[in-house]
XYZ file of C-alpha atoms in Angstrom:
712
model
C -40.074 5.970 -29.820
C -39.388 9.570 -29.484
C -36.638 11.085 -31.718
C -34.833 12.098 -28.658
C -34.958 8.093 -27.424
C -34.076 7.286 -30.948
C -30.880 8.949 -30.784
C -30.130 7.979 -27.237
C -30.849 4.501 -27.775
C -28.316 4.599 -30.789
C -25.689 6.333 -28.833
C -25.793 3.884 -26.099
C -25.172 0.918 -28.964
C -22.211 2.981 -29.869
C -20.500 2.928 -26.873
C -20.989 -0.658 -26.525
C -17.326 -2.170 -27.279
C -17.472 -4.198 -30.428
C -16.545 -7.936 -30.246
C -16.405 -10.650 -32.535
C -18.407 -13.861 -32.567
C -19.042 -16.701 -34.497
C -22.325 -16.777 -36.694
C -24.131 -19.731 -38.062
C -24.742 -17.996 -41.498
C -20.973 -18.635 -42.399
C -18.649 -15.836 -40.626
C -15.720 -17.598 -38.817
C -13.001 -15.539 -37.187
C -9.626 -17.919 -37.032
C -7.426 -15.620 -35.017
C -6.548 -13.086 -32.194
C -4.413 -10.491 -32.838
C -3.228 -6.774 -32.489
C -5.449 -4.061 -33.754
C -2.391 -2.469 -34.609
C -0.985 -4.874 -37.098
C -0.538 -3.197 -40.827
C -2.226 -5.657 -43.323
C 0.520 -4.964 -46.259
C 2.478 -7.956 -45.800
C 1.102 -9.970 -48.682
C 1.663 -8.118 -52.168
C -0.156 -10.999 -53.906
C -3.507 -10.321 -52.033
C -6.248 -8.600 -53.456
C -6.065 -5.268 -51.755
C -10.016 -4.849 -51.263
C -13.104 -6.600 -52.386
C -16.115 -4.323 -52.463
C -19.562 -6.564 -52.534
C -22.273 -4.627 -54.255
C -22.202 -2.669 -57.245
C -24.665 -0.131 -56.495
C -23.704 3.694 -56.128
C -21.763 3.456 -53.129
C -19.431 0.351 -53.833
C -18.598 1.942 -57.123
C -17.881 5.241 -55.725
C -15.747 3.655 -53.305
C -14.148 1.409 -55.989
C -13.382 5.099 -57.855
C -11.886 6.710 -54.913
C -9.513 3.509 -54.026
C -8.131 3.476 -57.673
C -7.849 6.998 -57.669
C -5.597 6.779 -54.305
C -3.527 3.934 -56.135
C -5.690 0.874 -54.324
C -6.427 -1.964 -56.359
C -10.061 -3.291 -55.739
C -12.316 -5.777 -57.423
C -16.224 -5.124 -57.141
C -18.902 -8.334 -56.806
C -22.590 -7.639 -57.944
C -24.974 -10.930 -57.546
C -27.219 -9.664 -60.119
C -26.412 -10.339 -63.680
C -26.869 -6.797 -64.529
C -27.459 -3.391 -63.434
C -30.685 -2.300 -61.975
C -32.610 -0.253 -64.478
C -35.275 1.210 -61.642
C -34.528 4.861 -60.972
C -34.656 4.134 -57.255
C -32.726 7.379 -55.663
C -32.887 10.240 -57.251
C -32.113 13.341 -55.442
C -28.001 14.011 -54.620
C -27.521 16.665 -51.619
C -24.502 19.145 -51.960
C -21.874 17.259 -49.984
C -22.514 14.298 -52.490
C -22.111 16.879 -55.351
C -18.914 17.880 -54.066
C -17.490 14.709 -53.739
C -18.570 14.078 -57.349
C -16.347 17.192 -58.223
C -13.746 15.179 -57.432
C -14.392 12.388 -59.757
C -13.261 13.156 -63.005
C -16.032 15.504 -64.222
C -18.666 13.103 -62.710
C -20.781 16.350 -61.170
C -20.390 18.496 -64.393
C -22.171 15.450 -66.469
C -24.680 15.187 -64.096
C -25.488 18.840 -64.097
C -25.851 18.570 -67.780
C -27.739 15.369 -67.799
C -30.382 16.232 -65.203
C -33.747 18.073 -66.174
C -33.712 21.926 -65.678
C -34.309 22.733 -61.826
C -37.361 24.783 -62.544
C -38.854 21.358 -63.363
C -38.265 19.873 -60.211
C -37.938 22.387 -57.339
C -41.618 21.884 -56.493
C -43.620 19.325 -54.357
C -47.027 19.644 -55.491
C -50.257 17.839 -53.438
C -53.642 17.671 -55.723
C -56.865 15.840 -55.929
C -55.443 14.281 -59.416
C -52.835 15.693 -61.849
C -55.502 17.077 -63.962
C -57.245 18.259 -60.855
C -57.493 20.627 -57.970
C -53.968 21.674 -56.343
C -54.030 21.465 -52.692
C -51.040 23.175 -52.123
C -47.316 23.464 -53.262
C -43.562 24.182 -51.858
C -40.950 25.127 -53.621
C -37.810 23.544 -52.079
C -35.013 25.604 -53.635
C -34.325 29.267 -52.157
C -32.225 31.908 -54.020
C -29.265 31.117 -51.826
C -29.121 27.870 -53.242
C -28.153 28.898 -56.801
C -25.538 31.533 -55.420
C -22.529 29.089 -54.347
C -21.716 31.121 -51.263
C -21.659 28.142 -49.049
C -20.946 25.146 -51.590
C -19.020 25.695 -55.192
C -21.895 23.130 -56.313
C -25.733 22.877 -56.005
C -27.945 19.786 -55.322
C -28.924 17.760 -58.311
C -31.833 15.163 -59.276
C -30.834 12.113 -61.330
C -31.868 8.808 -61.328
C -29.853 6.490 -59.715
C -29.614 3.913 -62.587
C -28.488 6.930 -64.899
C -25.863 7.517 -62.279
C -24.725 3.861 -61.907
C -24.176 4.276 -65.497
C -21.885 7.099 -65.531
C -19.906 5.529 -62.671
C -19.235 2.214 -64.712
C -18.200 4.428 -67.606
C -15.840 6.378 -65.002
C -14.222 2.549 -63.813
C -14.081 1.691 -67.380
C -11.810 4.730 -68.205
C -9.929 4.105 -65.004
C -8.920 0.766 -66.491
C -11.850 -1.372 -65.058
C -13.538 -4.465 -67.055
C -16.995 -5.771 -66.561
C -16.873 -9.292 -66.608
C -20.203 -11.668 -67.130
C -20.537 -15.268 -66.493
C -21.902 -15.704 -69.988
C -19.720 -13.815 -71.797
C -15.839 -14.623 -73.114
C -14.307 -12.297 -70.615
C -15.666 -14.477 -67.616
C -13.096 -14.755 -64.679
C -14.934 -17.524 -62.863
C -11.333 -19.043 -61.819
C -8.948 -16.708 -63.038
C -6.806 -14.811 -60.143
C -8.145 -11.266 -59.525
C -5.463 -8.522 -59.742
C -7.772 -5.555 -59.263
C -9.789 -3.871 -61.606
C -12.669 -5.924 -62.306
C -16.519 -5.617 -61.530
C -18.081 -9.254 -61.771
C -21.628 -9.595 -62.562
C -23.684 -12.674 -61.311
C -21.475 -13.731 -58.082
C -23.165 -13.824 -54.458
C -21.350 -14.084 -51.527
C -22.563 -17.051 -49.178
C -19.780 -17.271 -46.560
C -16.891 -15.029 -44.989
C -13.593 -16.382 -43.487
C -11.077 -14.468 -41.798
C -7.429 -15.252 -40.948
C -4.307 -13.365 -39.933
C -3.352 -12.859 -43.434
C -6.696 -12.114 -45.298
C -10.218 -12.186 -45.635
C -11.676 -15.375 -47.626
C -15.100 -14.635 -49.396
C -16.666 -17.902 -50.827
C -18.939 -16.673 -53.688
C -21.661 -18.869 -55.913
C -22.563 -18.664 -59.236
C -24.587 -20.294 -62.016
C -22.974 -20.925 -65.200
C -24.180 -23.600 -67.836
C -26.807 -24.586 -65.556
C -24.556 -25.528 -62.708
C -24.146 -23.631 -59.482
C -20.569 -23.295 -58.986
C -18.548 -21.640 -56.074
C -14.946 -19.993 -56.039
C -12.846 -18.417 -53.159
C -11.584 -14.862 -53.098
C -9.312 -13.628 -51.227
C -8.444 -10.034 -49.985
C -7.279 -8.197 -47.407
C -10.184 -5.898 -46.989
C -13.822 -6.814 -47.425
C -16.464 -4.132 -48.049
C -19.949 -5.091 -47.755
C -21.840 -2.257 -49.825
C -24.322 -4.769 -50.825
C -27.642 -2.796 -49.641
C -30.279 -3.040 -47.432
C -30.591 -6.912 -47.319
C -27.062 -7.259 -47.091
C -25.837 -10.674 -47.231
C -22.256 -9.501 -45.963
C -24.028 -8.095 -42.945
C -25.635 -11.221 -42.121
C -22.908 -13.579 -42.689
C -20.818 -11.547 -40.084
C -23.953 -11.608 -37.597
C -24.102 -7.512 -37.338
C -27.750 -6.814 -36.434
C -29.936 -4.050 -37.115
C -31.693 -1.624 -34.536
C -34.439 0.748 -35.007
C -37.844 0.765 -36.353
C -38.860 -1.892 -38.650
C -41.737 -2.000 -40.880
C -42.854 2.077 -40.746
C -44.753 1.112 -44.223
C -44.856 -1.254 -47.206
C -45.311 0.077 -50.408
C -45.189 -1.099 -54.180
C -43.081 0.893 -56.631
C -44.222 1.019 -60.306
C -41.749 2.077 -63.104
C -43.453 3.506 -66.028
C -43.147 5.845 -68.869
C -45.329 8.425 -70.276
C -44.230 11.166 -72.586
C -47.909 12.626 -72.694
C -48.044 12.590 -68.979
C -44.379 14.120 -68.993
C -45.269 16.893 -71.550
C -48.654 17.821 -69.666
C -46.745 18.067 -66.289
C -43.987 20.004 -67.872
C -46.234 22.677 -69.627
C -48.901 23.093 -66.719
C -47.526 21.873 -63.410
C -43.689 20.863 -63.138
C -42.414 19.248 -60.172
C -40.708 16.268 -58.566
C -43.119 14.862 -56.090
C -46.982 14.725 -56.631
C -48.925 13.691 -53.385
C -52.423 12.689 -54.893
C -55.280 12.206 -52.962
C -58.930 11.380 -54.202
C -61.603 8.884 -53.472
C -60.268 5.818 -55.625
C -56.800 5.648 -54.848
C -53.850 7.611 -53.233
C -50.297 7.534 -53.880
C -46.883 9.496 -54.486
C -45.936 9.874 -58.161
C -41.804 10.619 -58.427
C -41.253 12.501 -61.771
C -37.486 11.421 -62.405
C -37.682 13.270 -65.851
C -40.801 15.046 -67.264
C -38.928 15.918 -70.616
C -38.360 11.841 -71.268
C -41.906 10.920 -69.269
C -40.100 8.603 -66.641
C -41.912 8.103 -63.518
C -42.219 5.937 -60.472
C -45.599 5.724 -58.870
C -45.668 4.609 -54.875
C -48.474 2.993 -53.556
C -49.473 1.947 -50.335
C -49.446 -1.706 -49.717
C -51.431 -4.127 -47.068
C -50.096 -7.989 -47.452
C -51.467 -10.340 -47.032
C -54.868 -9.093 -47.927
C -53.170 -7.752 -50.828
C -50.505 -9.106 -52.933
C -48.692 -8.465 -56.139
C -51.241 -9.865 -58.147
C -52.987 -6.907 -57.335
C -50.867 -4.555 -59.085
C -50.555 -6.525 -62.556
C -49.281 -4.120 -65.393
C -53.019 -3.610 -66.343
C -54.194 -2.990 -62.902
C -51.350 -0.347 -62.437
C -52.045 1.266 -65.488
C -55.873 1.723 -64.080
C -54.453 3.336 -60.917
C -52.214 5.643 -62.751
C -55.320 7.161 -64.768
C -57.225 7.356 -61.988
C -54.220 9.631 -60.125
C -53.990 11.713 -63.401
C -57.694 12.246 -64.002
C -57.702 11.955 -67.718
C -56.958 9.409 -70.309
C -53.107 8.704 -71.634
C -52.762 6.311 -74.675
C -48.620 5.689 -74.149
C -48.524 4.475 -70.554
C -45.712 1.841 -70.590
C -45.399 0.002 -67.137
C -41.570 -1.407 -66.981
C -41.288 -2.731 -63.414
C -43.422 -3.456 -60.356
C -41.758 -4.154 -57.090
C -42.835 -4.236 -53.161
C -40.668 -2.462 -50.609
C -40.602 -2.276 -46.751
C -39.605 1.181 -45.288
C -37.327 0.665 -42.252
C -35.077 3.172 -40.065
C -32.443 0.985 -38.819
C -28.552 1.008 -38.092
C -26.328 -1.488 -37.961
C -24.636 -2.357 -34.523
C -21.293 -2.186 -35.837
C -19.830 -0.948 -39.092
C -16.541 -2.585 -38.694
C -15.505 -6.178 -37.326
C -12.938 -9.077 -38.097
C -10.291 -7.080 -36.521
C -10.737 -3.976 -38.845
C -11.089 -6.026 -42.151
C -14.725 -6.085 -42.629
C -16.718 -2.882 -43.162
C -20.280 -2.104 -43.858
C -21.219 0.909 -46.181
C -24.555 2.660 -47.557
C -27.720 0.915 -46.741
C -25.841 -2.118 -45.426
C -25.048 -0.164 -42.645
C -28.211 1.642 -42.505
C -31.582 1.580 -43.666
C -33.823 5.110 -43.723
C -37.137 6.095 -45.004
C -36.461 7.974 -48.566
C -37.845 11.332 -47.280
C -34.957 13.960 -47.417
C -33.100 11.518 -49.566
C -30.238 10.638 -47.105
C -30.120 6.874 -47.596
C -27.715 7.151 -50.955
C -26.077 10.393 -50.105
C -25.316 9.101 -46.457
C -23.859 5.864 -48.138
C -21.480 7.977 -50.525
C -20.270 9.983 -47.678
C -19.272 6.734 -46.168
C -17.366 5.739 -49.181
C -15.571 8.896 -49.190
C -14.512 8.655 -45.224
C -13.431 5.441 -45.441
C -11.548 5.399 -48.868
C -8.463 7.532 -47.378
C -8.269 5.516 -44.483
C -8.031 2.315 -46.475
C -5.530 3.898 -48.604
C -3.335 4.917 -45.535
C -3.455 1.487 -44.070
C -2.508 -0.332 -47.180
C 0.338 1.976 -48.213
C 1.799 1.458 -44.768
C 0.912 4.869 -43.291
C -1.233 4.224 -40.420
C -2.245 1.133 -38.429
C -5.487 -1.077 -39.072
C -6.850 1.186 -35.847
C -7.495 4.199 -38.412
C -10.154 1.799 -39.822
C -11.825 1.664 -36.422
C -12.512 5.553 -36.840
C -14.969 4.970 -39.450
C -17.243 3.492 -37.354
C -16.588 6.089 -34.397
C -17.447 9.055 -36.970
C -19.938 7.360 -39.402
C -22.462 5.769 -37.226
C -23.237 8.575 -35.241
C -24.234 10.319 -38.679
C -26.283 7.423 -39.709
C -28.106 7.628 -36.559
C -28.502 11.406 -36.439
C -30.009 10.794 -40.174
C -32.192 8.227 -39.651
C -33.909 9.805 -36.706
C -34.331 13.101 -39.248
C -35.584 10.893 -42.238
C -38.057 9.503 -39.851
C -39.033 12.738 -38.494
C -39.486 13.983 -42.355
C -41.504 10.992 -43.165
C -43.920 11.871 -40.089
C -44.142 15.176 -41.406
C -45.214 13.718 -44.901
C -47.855 11.821 -42.808
C -48.984 15.126 -41.423
C -50.509 16.200 -44.584
C -52.816 13.057 -45.567
C -53.749 13.119 -41.508
C -54.929 16.833 -42.047
C -57.454 15.570 -44.672
C -58.724 12.717 -42.446
C -56.654 10.232 -43.751
C -54.447 9.304 -40.579
C -52.164 6.518 -41.976
C -51.643 5.446 -38.305
C -55.224 4.484 -37.882
C -54.567 2.926 -41.265
C -52.112 0.865 -40.072
C -53.871 0.118 -37.109
C -56.878 -1.414 -38.808
C -54.323 -3.392 -41.154
C -52.867 -4.900 -37.685
C -56.519 -5.831 -36.170
C -57.401 -7.503 -39.282
C -53.685 -9.420 -39.168
C -53.759 -10.147 -35.453
C -56.988 -9.420 -33.981
C -60.768 -11.071 -34.956
C -60.088 -10.551 -38.489
C -57.270 -13.327 -38.690
C -59.916 -16.058 -38.453
C -62.014 -14.818 -41.321
C -61.210 -16.053 -45.052
C -58.802 -14.532 -46.805
C -61.286 -12.761 -49.475
C -63.527 -11.302 -46.346
C -60.204 -9.826 -45.013
C -59.921 -8.283 -48.295
C -63.290 -6.845 -48.656
C -63.200 -5.518 -44.980
C -59.825 -3.728 -45.450
C -60.741 -2.583 -49.019
C -64.402 -1.133 -47.510
C -62.671 0.491 -44.611
C -60.190 2.174 -46.905
C -62.944 3.061 -49.122
C -64.725 4.863 -46.476
C -61.355 6.515 -45.349
C -61.209 8.261 -49.066
C -64.635 9.245 -49.277
C -63.028 12.231 -46.721
C -61.498 13.477 -49.827
C -64.678 13.895 -51.984
C -65.401 17.207 -53.398
C -68.626 17.435 -51.109
C -66.663 17.912 -48.045
C -63.142 19.079 -49.261
C -64.318 22.505 -50.505
C -64.066 26.282 -48.800
C -68.142 26.005 -48.407
C -67.996 22.982 -46.428
C -66.927 24.003 -42.775
C -64.976 20.828 -42.134
C -63.310 21.225 -45.665
C -62.475 24.559 -45.214
C -61.178 24.021 -41.675
C -58.670 21.088 -43.353
C -57.718 23.198 -46.084
C -56.792 25.821 -43.766
C -54.833 23.773 -41.598
C -53.167 22.306 -44.818
C -52.009 25.913 -45.798
C -50.779 26.464 -42.348
C -48.391 23.523 -42.722
C -47.146 24.198 -45.787
C -46.758 27.905 -44.843
C -44.754 26.807 -41.584
C -42.377 24.311 -43.179
C -43.924 21.540 -41.629
C -44.821 19.172 -44.806
C -42.080 16.777 -46.084
C -38.737 19.008 -46.884
C -36.055 18.195 -49.776
C -33.263 20.165 -48.480
C -31.397 20.049 -44.920
C -28.197 22.565 -45.558
C -27.009 22.677 -41.881
C -27.148 18.845 -41.720
C -26.012 18.327 -45.393
C -22.832 20.543 -44.991
C -22.562 20.924 -41.226
C -22.439 17.283 -39.688
C -19.438 17.006 -37.810
C -17.060 14.024 -36.554
C -16.770 14.525 -32.670
C -14.486 11.517 -32.438
C -12.058 9.725 -34.713
C -9.233 10.706 -36.861
C -9.236 14.173 -35.558
C -7.403 16.187 -32.686
C -10.175 18.098 -30.500
C -9.980 21.458 -29.167
C -8.225 21.474 -25.795
C -11.089 23.416 -24.452
C -13.819 21.306 -26.438
C -16.413 19.945 -24.400
C -18.317 17.147 -26.582
C -21.607 18.771 -26.914
C -24.504 16.181 -26.487
C -26.084 15.135 -29.796
C -28.145 17.773 -31.412
C -31.753 16.727 -32.071
C -33.160 16.958 -35.686
C -35.571 19.566 -36.010
C -36.986 18.083 -39.352
C -37.088 21.778 -40.795
C -35.000 23.259 -43.090
C -32.133 25.022 -41.620
C -29.407 27.100 -42.927
C -25.594 26.015 -42.838
C -23.329 27.951 -40.660
C -19.713 27.641 -41.641
C -17.067 26.861 -39.013
C -13.675 25.299 -38.771
C -14.288 23.225 -35.611
C -12.367 19.895 -36.117
C -14.123 17.028 -37.331
C -16.205 19.662 -39.677
C -16.452 19.828 -43.494
C -13.574 22.423 -44.744
C -15.894 25.596 -45.448
C -15.801 26.857 -48.985
C -14.524 30.296 -50.141
C -13.177 30.874 -53.551
C -9.818 31.628 -53.917
C -7.098 32.634 -56.710
C -3.965 30.330 -56.883
C -1.061 33.189 -57.315
C 1.421 32.382 -59.941
C 3.807 34.159 -62.282
C 1.731 33.957 -65.158
C -1.172 36.455 -66.112
C -4.048 33.901 -65.870
C -4.761 32.821 -62.362
C -6.987 30.002 -61.760
C -10.249 30.479 -59.421
C -11.177 27.518 -57.326
C -12.385 26.590 -54.355
C -11.006 26.054 -50.967
C -12.186 22.478 -51.328
C -10.172 22.083 -54.329
C -6.825 22.790 -52.578
C -7.127 18.594 -51.220
C -5.740 16.591 -53.371
C -8.311 14.260 -55.433
C -5.850 11.714 -56.555
C -3.484 10.875 -53.657
C -3.683 10.736 -49.601
C -2.450 13.853 -48.942
C -3.003 16.294 -45.868
C -3.577 20.019 -46.227
C -2.334 22.792 -43.706
C -3.692 25.971 -44.287
C -1.786 29.218 -42.425
C -1.750 32.860 -42.887
C 1.446 34.436 -44.203
C 3.082 34.856 -40.745
C 6.082 34.391 -39.395
C 5.059 31.613 -36.444
C 2.813 29.876 -38.824
C 5.643 29.419 -41.477
C 7.681 27.794 -38.693
C 4.515 25.299 -37.739
C 4.249 24.694 -41.715
C 8.315 23.677 -41.307
C 7.453 21.827 -38.308
C 4.437 19.802 -40.355
C 6.443 19.175 -43.052
C 9.185 17.446 -40.988
C 6.825 15.156 -39.110
C 4.948 14.480 -42.178
C 8.153 13.310 -43.809
C 8.904 11.034 -40.768
C 5.013 9.423 -41.359
C 5.527 9.017 -44.854
C 2.416 11.093 -45.086
C 1.802 13.553 -47.921
C 1.495 16.872 -47.089
C 0.750 20.502 -48.670
C 0.757 23.619 -46.947
C -1.703 26.482 -48.460
C -0.331 29.837 -47.577
C -3.873 32.247 -47.953
C -3.425 35.742 -48.483
C -5.997 38.335 -47.227
C -7.713 39.788 -50.551
C -6.435 42.419 -52.398
C -2.783 42.198 -50.747
C -0.945 40.936 -53.391
C -0.916 39.881 -56.873
C 1.514 37.392 -57.830
C 3.201 34.212 -56.172
C 5.204 35.498 -53.317
C 8.970 34.245 -52.970
C 8.886 34.797 -49.245
C 6.906 31.516 -48.991
C 9.362 29.739 -51.131
C 12.093 30.811 -48.840
C 10.441 30.560 -45.687
C 9.319 26.822 -46.276
C 12.671 25.682 -48.121
C 13.493 22.970 -48.827
C 9.931 22.115 -49.003
C 8.310 22.580 -52.234
C 4.785 21.518 -51.730
C 2.813 24.467 -51.079
C 0.865 26.799 -52.643
C 0.135 30.622 -52.440
C -3.395 31.586 -52.636
C -5.389 34.942 -52.187
C -9.355 35.485 -51.108
C -11.756 36.216 -53.512
C -14.409 38.126 -51.999
C -17.992 38.475 -53.538
C -18.297 41.834 -52.268
C -16.771 44.470 -50.080
C -18.596 43.401 -46.983
C -18.072 39.697 -47.580
C -16.349 37.662 -44.582
C -12.878 36.876 -44.559
C -11.668 33.381 -44.742
C -10.565 33.483 -41.418
C -13.876 35.195 -40.098
C -15.630 32.643 -41.887
C -14.012 30.069 -40.232
C -14.595 31.842 -36.697
C -11.018 31.926 -36.409
C -7.993 34.733 -36.546
C -5.326 34.779 -38.951
C -2.925 33.711 -36.174
C -4.318 30.149 -36.268
C -3.986 27.242 -38.466
C -6.151 24.469 -40.023
C -5.079 20.966 -41.083
C -7.640 19.143 -43.404
C -7.880 15.696 -44.124
C -7.884 13.749 -47.516
C -11.878 13.627 -47.039
C -11.945 17.654 -46.696
C -12.771 17.683 -42.834
C -10.858 19.323 -40.354
C -8.648 17.006 -38.649
C -6.983 19.654 -35.889
C -6.784 23.430 -35.820
C -4.959 25.791 -33.844
C -6.875 28.911 -32.863
C -4.001 30.995 -31.713
C -0.259 31.787 -32.528
C 2.198 29.061 -32.902
C 4.418 29.096 -30.313
C 6.519 26.407 -28.241
C 7.799 23.306 -29.616
C 6.073 23.076 -32.769
C 7.956 19.637 -34.031
C 6.624 17.796 -30.639
C 3.306 19.626 -31.110
C 2.691 18.530 -34.892
C 3.949 15.164 -34.291
C 1.177 14.713 -31.648
C -1.541 15.935 -34.293
C -0.318 13.588 -36.939
C 0.214 10.480 -34.654
C -3.465 10.904 -33.144
C -4.937 11.758 -36.665
C -3.470 8.796 -38.070
C -4.106 6.332 -34.858
C -0.523 5.762 -33.845
C -1.601 7.550 -30.355
C -4.064 4.973 -30.045
C -1.721 2.278 -30.194
C 0.307 3.850 -27.211
C -2.671 4.735 -24.814
């Protein structure tokens, strides 16, 4: 399926009206009631139960807690994973982390220096010939022009460790079944992480979601029921929550099977650190092919990814001793300190769930439970964390009585198209990665076709040992294309292949790491927002698979552009912050940005009145042009009285020719921008505020919060 078809197919699914059905796995819906009911009547219930203690579930629990919503996290494993897994944290996720009590700063302090991971290196062995390298960090990536923070390289298990510490600082306790603090029969009040509990059935009623969870204690398999107002499935690619509620995945299955080998070698780390530092090493030689992920060269932590072809190959073919030999073949020299920690198979998929929300907006899927991507481009964990960021303020708005249940439906409306796009982009990036071995005479599609023939064709009738011998023999012949006899400039075939390879690298057609336009520029077209009146919803843009620069704008649904501003005050020292920092990190609060104009002050007055009626916190930011004022302006206080929740700031330009704030937003100073608690733009006015401003702002808030949909 082509990329265009991939996206169109998902868009058709997206337009399908969600429906609830019985499912044999154990999901039962016991009622039919209005989507507008607010689930805040029973204070004895646990507000939110999060299934899955990976980064997505933990980030969601942090966000909810900071918004004052109590939650409990369940994890089926008895301990947190120590496998590095995801490791690239993109710009938008780092922006989210800036609001989590110093998490972004801690990651920046703890990650390896950027010069040790900015490159992808293609070679015949780690000590052999370099076929090419690609530097994925551009000068503008460090200049903080479009974002107040840069990307990061930080292993998932280390991130999990920091998130758990953050939650402990917020009052959470970790409860294990073996420990004295086990809560196997205690009521849950929020602030717990329960290890060793697996969700086995889900039942919904008018009042709550009831999850039956199983756990093993003292050799006995026990169960208990946990009731909550909302249940979140953040339990990974094999999500039990998704299966229990009967939500299917659509897309491409089994793109590739691999074995992941987690190992340590300080000797290898020191060598690469001094000779050829990089993040990914693509190694092609006559004995073995693999991709080495350098999680930390200083510490010597690595993960090796090797193609896996079951059933002819099985895990016994990748014992620790065999893996050590494979590592040495990829390195090209002896190492005495290889310590293999973990070996596990995994399958690469490109799929998105039919629905992200079900059970009358009481059950939601987040992260890998909702979408499974190829790792190319690092979109998996990043998209999941941004799912949580989108969802947290909506859950808080509902449970605080500010919005109806329909606001949770906008989670799917907004996030599913992003997941579909990122899936297609990941697949395209994965295909780009495959272009390199194909150019070297090792087309992965041929290898997969040969494997299919052996599995389903004539080879299936042969004994398993013979099947394995045939497969190994064919792959050995294929790898012979990588011999020095062929792959050199004096061999016409080798010279041609090397020239094509250089062209791929120079044109940016190989695997890419950063996608700024997609990372910072994704936009919600429908949902908890008010489109421009003249806005024609564009057709979904197709991913290019290549790096494109982000162009700031203030279209509804877009992320608020970043610009440094100085907070005006009557004190000598004035703080310089990002416009993103104007959005509160500790409460659900909307932000209205205006210029210091009479009509805009009137609009702010109307917004304050409407927000008070809807019981939703709103702050006004008066953004002054650069070099126009030096202290807090008494005029704002007078014009906004009696309302006090406002802030005066002034632009901080990088240079004399830098764009002004309103130019950056592609607007004029006569306009206004209403920003949601997740830093996405809910509404804007591109022209002077005139007419019945109270009625205008009432329509805006009712639409964004979901009351307008109740009346339509």
